[in-house]
Short mmCIF file of C-alpha atoms in Angstrom, two decimals:
data_model
loop_
_atom_site.label_atom_id
_atom_site.label_comp_id
_atom_site.label_asym_id
_atom_site.label_seq_id
_atom_site.Cartn_x
_atom_site.Cartn_y
_atom_site.Cartn_z
CA MET A 1 20.73 -22.94 -6.46
CA SER A 2 17.12 -23.79 -7.35
CA ILE A 3 14.56 -21.19 -8.33
CA MET A 4 12.70 -21.72 -5.03
CA GLU A 5 15.85 -21.12 -3.07
CA LYS A 6 16.51 -17.89 -4.98
CA ALA A 7 12.89 -16.87 -4.41
CA GLN A 8 13.32 -17.48 -0.65
CA GLU A 9 16.58 -15.44 -0.76
CA LEU A 10 14.77 -12.61 -2.56
CA GLY A 11 11.96 -12.72 -0.05
CA ASP A 12 14.42 -12.61 2.86
CA ALA A 13 16.19 -9.63 1.25
CA ILE A 14 12.90 -7.80 0.84
CA VAL A 15 11.94 -8.41 4.50
CA GLU A 16 15.41 -7.10 5.52
CA SER A 17 15.03 -3.93 3.41
CA GLN A 18 14.77 -0.51 4.97
CA GLU A 19 11.52 0.15 3.15
CA PHE A 20 9.87 -2.99 4.55
CA SER A 21 11.16 -2.20 8.05
CA GLU A 22 9.86 1.38 7.84
CA MET A 23 6.49 0.12 6.63
CA LYS A 24 6.17 -2.37 9.46
CA THR A 25 7.20 0.23 12.07
CA ALA A 26 4.66 2.71 10.71
CA GLU A 27 1.97 0.02 10.64
CA GLU A 28 2.57 -0.86 14.28
CA ALA A 29 2.44 2.84 15.30
CA MET A 30 -0.79 3.24 13.37
CA GLU A 31 -2.38 0.17 14.92
CA ALA A 32 -1.50 1.50 18.40
CA ASP A 33 -3.27 4.79 17.58
CA GLU A 34 -7.02 4.55 18.52
CA ALA A 35 -7.97 7.58 16.47
CA ALA A 36 -6.16 6.16 13.46
CA GLN A 37 -7.99 2.90 13.86
CA GLU A 38 -11.36 4.69 13.96
CA ILE A 39 -10.57 6.68 10.85
CA LEU A 40 -9.50 3.52 8.97
CA GLN A 41 -12.58 1.59 10.07
CA GLU A 42 -14.78 4.48 8.98
CA PHE A 43 -12.99 4.58 5.60
CA GLN A 44 -13.24 0.86 5.09
CA THR A 45 -16.94 0.89 5.86
CA LYS A 46 -17.64 3.69 3.35
CA GLN A 47 -15.35 2.01 0.80
CA ARG A 48 -17.23 -1.26 1.07
CA LYS A 49 -20.48 0.64 0.65
CA ALA A 50 -19.11 2.19 -2.55
CA GLN A 51 -17.85 -1.13 -3.87
CA MET A 52 -21.22 -2.77 -3.26
CA ALA A 53 -22.99 -0.05 -5.20
CA GLN A 54 -20.56 -0.51 -8.06
CA ARG A 55 -21.02 -4.31 -8.05
CA ASN A 56 -24.73 -3.81 -8.18
CA GLY A 57 -24.38 -1.52 -11.23
CA GLN A 58 -25.19 1.63 -9.26
CA GLN A 59 -23.44 4.97 -9.41
CA ILE A 60 -21.68 6.05 -6.32
CA SER A 61 -23.69 8.94 -4.85
CA ASP A 62 -22.21 12.40 -4.60
CA GLU A 63 -22.81 12.27 -0.85
CA LEU A 64 -20.80 9.05 -0.49
CA LYS A 65 -18.00 10.50 -2.65
CA LYS A 66 -17.81 13.58 -0.36
CA GLU A 67 -17.81 11.38 2.76
CA LEU A 68 -14.95 9.35 1.32
CA GLN A 69 -12.98 12.52 0.46
CA GLY A 70 -13.57 13.88 3.98
CA ILE A 71 -12.35 10.63 5.49
CA GLN A 72 -9.27 10.68 3.24
CA ALA A 73 -8.55 14.21 4.44
CA LYS A 74 -8.75 12.97 8.05
CA MET A 75 -6.39 10.16 7.12
CA GLN A 76 -3.85 12.70 5.84
CA GLN A 77 -4.19 14.74 9.00
CA ASN A 78 -3.45 11.72 11.26
CA GLU A 79 0.32 11.50 11.55
CA HIS A 80 0.41 7.73 11.99
CA VAL A 81 -1.92 7.02 9.09
CA LYS A 82 -0.06 9.45 6.84
CA GLU A 83 3.34 7.98 7.75
CA TYR A 84 2.00 4.48 7.11
CA MET A 85 0.59 5.40 3.72
CA GLU A 86 3.86 7.04 2.72
CA ALA A 87 5.87 4.01 3.88
CA GLN A 88 3.54 1.71 2.06
CA GLN A 89 4.00 3.73 -1.11
CA LYS A 90 7.82 3.55 -0.83
CA PHE A 91 7.65 -0.15 -0.31
CA GLY A 92 5.30 -0.49 -3.26
CA LYS A 93 7.86 1.24 -5.45
CA VAL A 94 10.50 -1.27 -4.31
CA MET A 95 8.28 -4.15 -5.20
CA GLN A 96 7.48 -2.57 -8.59
CA THR A 97 11.21 -2.26 -9.29
CA VAL A 98 11.77 -5.85 -8.28
CA ASN A 99 9.02 -6.96 -10.65
CA GLN A 100 10.56 -4.85 -13.48
CA VAL A 101 13.94 -6.47 -12.96
CA ILE A 102 12.45 -9.95 -12.98
CA SER A 103 10.43 -9.19 -16.08
CA ALA A 104 13.48 -7.78 -17.85
CA ALA A 105 15.42 -10.93 -17.02
CA ILE A 106 12.64 -13.14 -18.33
CA GLN A 107 12.56 -11.16 -21.56
CA GLY A 108 16.31 -11.45 -21.90
CA GLU A 109 17.02 -7.75 -21.25
CA GLU A 110 19.81 -6.43 -19.13
CA CYS A 111 18.69 -4.46 -16.10
CA GLY A 112 21.01 -3.30 -13.42
CA PRO A 113 20.31 -2.36 -9.83
CA ASP A 114 19.23 1.14 -10.91
CA CYS A 115 16.17 -0.02 -12.80
CA GLU A 116 14.22 3.20 -12.13
CA ALA A 117 16.71 4.98 -14.44
CA GLY A 118 14.74 3.47 -17.39
CA CYS A 119 16.63 0.34 -18.24
CA CYS A 120 13.46 -1.70 -17.77
#
């Protein structure tokens, strides 16, 4: 089996994982929630403003920091946004573990399926 075939197989397995499925379900629920979309849009707008300031060598104002914190609190209060963020975090851990296993294999180390136990 070629490397690309194995990569495709890995990609398919990731898409079939419970973590990916939960993330997609949570994403769809969040996208269907108008309040969640408004919160996310507000957050993205403020985040872009903060990034622009940083790119221009400016400090992010205390006011903007407080606004971002307030929006993040709203995000945690919205059930759909909160569930999506949690699902995204779980999926991120899966991808991190996959990367650790691949890195270990490249470095010639043994790493079993329980990579989080510290074998990587």
